[in-house]
Short mmCIF file of C-alpha atoms in Angstrom, two decimals:
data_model
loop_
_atom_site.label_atom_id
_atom_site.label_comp_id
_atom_site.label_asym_id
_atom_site.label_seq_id
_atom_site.Cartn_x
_atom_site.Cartn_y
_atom_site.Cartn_z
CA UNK A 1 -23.42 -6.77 -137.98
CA UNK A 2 -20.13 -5.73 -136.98
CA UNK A 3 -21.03 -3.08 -134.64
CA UNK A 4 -22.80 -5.63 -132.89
CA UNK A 5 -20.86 -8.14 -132.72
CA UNK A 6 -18.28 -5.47 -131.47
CA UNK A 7 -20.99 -4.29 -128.62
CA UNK A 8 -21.78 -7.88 -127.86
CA UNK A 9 -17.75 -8.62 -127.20
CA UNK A 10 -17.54 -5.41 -124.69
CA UNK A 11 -20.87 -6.37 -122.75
CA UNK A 12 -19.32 -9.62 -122.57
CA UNK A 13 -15.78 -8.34 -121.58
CA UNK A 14 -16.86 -6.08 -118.79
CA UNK A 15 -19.28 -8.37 -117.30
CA UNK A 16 -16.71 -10.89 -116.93
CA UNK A 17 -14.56 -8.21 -115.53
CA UNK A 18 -17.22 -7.29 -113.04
CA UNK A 19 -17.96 -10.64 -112.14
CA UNK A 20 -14.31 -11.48 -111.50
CA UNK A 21 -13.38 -8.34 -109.19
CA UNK A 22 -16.78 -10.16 -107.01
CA UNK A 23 -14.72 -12.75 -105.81
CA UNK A 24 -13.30 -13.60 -102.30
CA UNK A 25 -10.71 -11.26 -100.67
CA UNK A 26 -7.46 -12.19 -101.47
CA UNK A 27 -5.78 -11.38 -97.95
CA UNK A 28 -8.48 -12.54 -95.49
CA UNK A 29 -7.66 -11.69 -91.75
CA UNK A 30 -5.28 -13.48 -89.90
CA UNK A 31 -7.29 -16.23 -87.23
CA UNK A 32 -7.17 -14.17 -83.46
CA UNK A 33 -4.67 -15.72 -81.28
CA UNK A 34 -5.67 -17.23 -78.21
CA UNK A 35 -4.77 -14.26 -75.74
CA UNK A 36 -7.28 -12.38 -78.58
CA UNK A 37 -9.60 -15.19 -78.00
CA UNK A 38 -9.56 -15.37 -74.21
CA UNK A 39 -9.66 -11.23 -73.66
CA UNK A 40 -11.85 -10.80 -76.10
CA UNK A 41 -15.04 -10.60 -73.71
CA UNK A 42 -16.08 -11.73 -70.01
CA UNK A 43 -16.56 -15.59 -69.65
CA UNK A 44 -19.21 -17.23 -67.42
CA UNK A 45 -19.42 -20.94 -66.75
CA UNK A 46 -22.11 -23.15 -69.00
CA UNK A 47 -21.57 -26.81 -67.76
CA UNK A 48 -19.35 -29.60 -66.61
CA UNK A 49 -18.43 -32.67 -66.63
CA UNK A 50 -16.60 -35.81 -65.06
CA UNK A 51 -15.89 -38.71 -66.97
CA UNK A 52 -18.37 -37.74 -70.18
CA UNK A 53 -21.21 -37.37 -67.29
CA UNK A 54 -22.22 -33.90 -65.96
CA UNK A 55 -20.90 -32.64 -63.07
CA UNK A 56 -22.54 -29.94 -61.27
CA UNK A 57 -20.25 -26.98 -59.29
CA UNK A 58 -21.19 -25.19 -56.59
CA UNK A 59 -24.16 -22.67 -58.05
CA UNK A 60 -21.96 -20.05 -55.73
CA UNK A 61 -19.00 -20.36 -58.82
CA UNK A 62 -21.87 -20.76 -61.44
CA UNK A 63 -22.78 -17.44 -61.61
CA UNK A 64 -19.26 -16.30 -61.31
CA UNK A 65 -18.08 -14.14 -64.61
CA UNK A 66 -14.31 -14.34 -65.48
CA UNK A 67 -12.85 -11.03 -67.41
CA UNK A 68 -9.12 -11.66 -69.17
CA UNK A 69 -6.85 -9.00 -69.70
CA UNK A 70 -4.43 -8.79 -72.73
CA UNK A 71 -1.61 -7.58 -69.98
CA UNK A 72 -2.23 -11.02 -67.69
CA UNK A 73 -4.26 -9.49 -65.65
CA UNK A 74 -8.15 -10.16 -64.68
CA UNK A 75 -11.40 -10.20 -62.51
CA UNK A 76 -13.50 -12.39 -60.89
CA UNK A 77 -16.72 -11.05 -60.20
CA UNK A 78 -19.26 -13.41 -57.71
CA UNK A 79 -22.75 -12.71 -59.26
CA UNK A 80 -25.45 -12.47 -57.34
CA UNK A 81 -24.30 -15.72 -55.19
CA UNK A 82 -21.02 -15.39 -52.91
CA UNK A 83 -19.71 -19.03 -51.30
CA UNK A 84 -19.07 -17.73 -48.39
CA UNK A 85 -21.00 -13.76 -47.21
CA UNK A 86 -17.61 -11.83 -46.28
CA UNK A 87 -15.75 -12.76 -49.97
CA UNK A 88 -15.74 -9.72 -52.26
CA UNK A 89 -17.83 -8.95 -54.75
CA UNK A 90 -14.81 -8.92 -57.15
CA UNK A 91 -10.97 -10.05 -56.84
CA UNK A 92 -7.84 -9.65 -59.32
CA UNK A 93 -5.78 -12.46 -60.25
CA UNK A 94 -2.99 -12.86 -62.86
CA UNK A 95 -2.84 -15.48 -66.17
CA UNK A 96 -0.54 -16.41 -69.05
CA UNK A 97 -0.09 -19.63 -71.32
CA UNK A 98 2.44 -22.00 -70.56
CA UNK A 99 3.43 -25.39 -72.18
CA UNK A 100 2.99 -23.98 -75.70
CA UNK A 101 -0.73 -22.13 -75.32
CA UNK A 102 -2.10 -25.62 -73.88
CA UNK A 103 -2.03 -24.77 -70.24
CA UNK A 104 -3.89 -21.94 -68.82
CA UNK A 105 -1.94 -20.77 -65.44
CA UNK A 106 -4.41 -18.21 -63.17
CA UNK A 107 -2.91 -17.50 -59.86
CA UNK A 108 -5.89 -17.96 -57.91
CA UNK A 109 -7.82 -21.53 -57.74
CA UNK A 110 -11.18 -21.63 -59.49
CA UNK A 111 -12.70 -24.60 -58.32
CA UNK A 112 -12.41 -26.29 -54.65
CA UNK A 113 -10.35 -29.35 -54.51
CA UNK A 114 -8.55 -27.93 -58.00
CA UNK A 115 -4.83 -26.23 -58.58
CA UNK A 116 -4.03 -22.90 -60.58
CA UNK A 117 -3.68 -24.71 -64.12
CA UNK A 118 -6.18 -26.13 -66.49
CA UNK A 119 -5.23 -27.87 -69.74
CA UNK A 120 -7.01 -26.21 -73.18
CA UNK A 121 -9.07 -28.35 -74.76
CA UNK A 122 -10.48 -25.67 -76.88
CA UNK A 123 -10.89 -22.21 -77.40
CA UNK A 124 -13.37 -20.67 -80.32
CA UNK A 125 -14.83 -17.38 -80.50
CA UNK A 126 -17.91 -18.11 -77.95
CA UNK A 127 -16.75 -21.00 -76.03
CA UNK A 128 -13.33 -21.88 -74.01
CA UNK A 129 -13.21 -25.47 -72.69
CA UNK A 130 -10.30 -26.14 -69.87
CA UNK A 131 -10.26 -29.53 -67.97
CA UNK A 132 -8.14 -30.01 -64.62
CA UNK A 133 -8.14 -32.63 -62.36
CA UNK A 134 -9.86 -32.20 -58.86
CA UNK A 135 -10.37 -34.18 -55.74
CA UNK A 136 -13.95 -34.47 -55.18
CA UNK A 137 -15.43 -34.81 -51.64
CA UNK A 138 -11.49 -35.95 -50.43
CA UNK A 139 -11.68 -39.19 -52.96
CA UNK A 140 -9.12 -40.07 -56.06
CA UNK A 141 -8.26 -37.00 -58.10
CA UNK A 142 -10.71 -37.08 -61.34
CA UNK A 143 -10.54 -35.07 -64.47
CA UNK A 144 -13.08 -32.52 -64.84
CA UNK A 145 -13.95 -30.57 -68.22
CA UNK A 146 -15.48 -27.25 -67.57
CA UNK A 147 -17.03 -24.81 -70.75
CA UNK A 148 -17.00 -21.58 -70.15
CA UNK A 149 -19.55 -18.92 -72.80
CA UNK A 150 -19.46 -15.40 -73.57
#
């Protein structure tokens, strides 16, 4: 009876030893910053909007794919559709984060009637969302919200 009593203790022991050494990683990866974030992969434009209500840009800057580097640098390349036939199929600008990591600064202007800096709404894995206000069609400056995709 002793012996197994004494075998039921150890089968007991190591399976709570086994079951214990199962758990969750004790130093789980630090969250990617948002230079990780935006460099991590080329962005391309998924939808807009002005006021809550979509907005549609030019299908010339739809197609357009945005590529970060970690060093401030990056590319725009046009897609398939160029706004006007003589641009080039891809130009450099330059990027950092100012005010904190809550404005986005790129030295050349995205979107016509916008400037060179877009606030951060929010920046995940997949998905970056900017807003920046732009005069549409030469009327009051409005506040449009642009997501960007990988």
């Amino acid at each position: 009876m002793k012996k197994q009593l004494l075998s039921l203790s150890l089968l007991i022991s190591a399976s709570l030893f086994l079951f214990s050494s199962c758990g969750k990683d004790e130093n789980p990866p630090a969250p990617k910053t948002k230079t990780q974030l935006l460099t991590q992969s080329s962005w391309k434009y998924k939808s807009s909007t002005v006021g809550g209500a979509a907005y549609t840009i030019q299908a010339c800057i739809q197609d357009n794919i945005y590529t970060y580097a970690a060093a401030g640098t990056g590319t725009i390349d046009e897609g398939a559709t160029r706004c006007n036939a003589g641009d080039p199929q891809t130009s450099s600008f330059t990027w950092n984060f100012q005010s904190g990591e809550t404005v986005l600064y790129i030295s050349t202007i995205l979107f016509t009637g916008g400037s060179n800096t877009f606030t951060l709404v929010s920046l995940t894995e997949t998905e970056a969302v900017v807003s920046q206000g732009i005069t549409l069609g030469g009327g009051p400056t409005q506040n449009v919200v642009v997501t960007f995709q990988h």
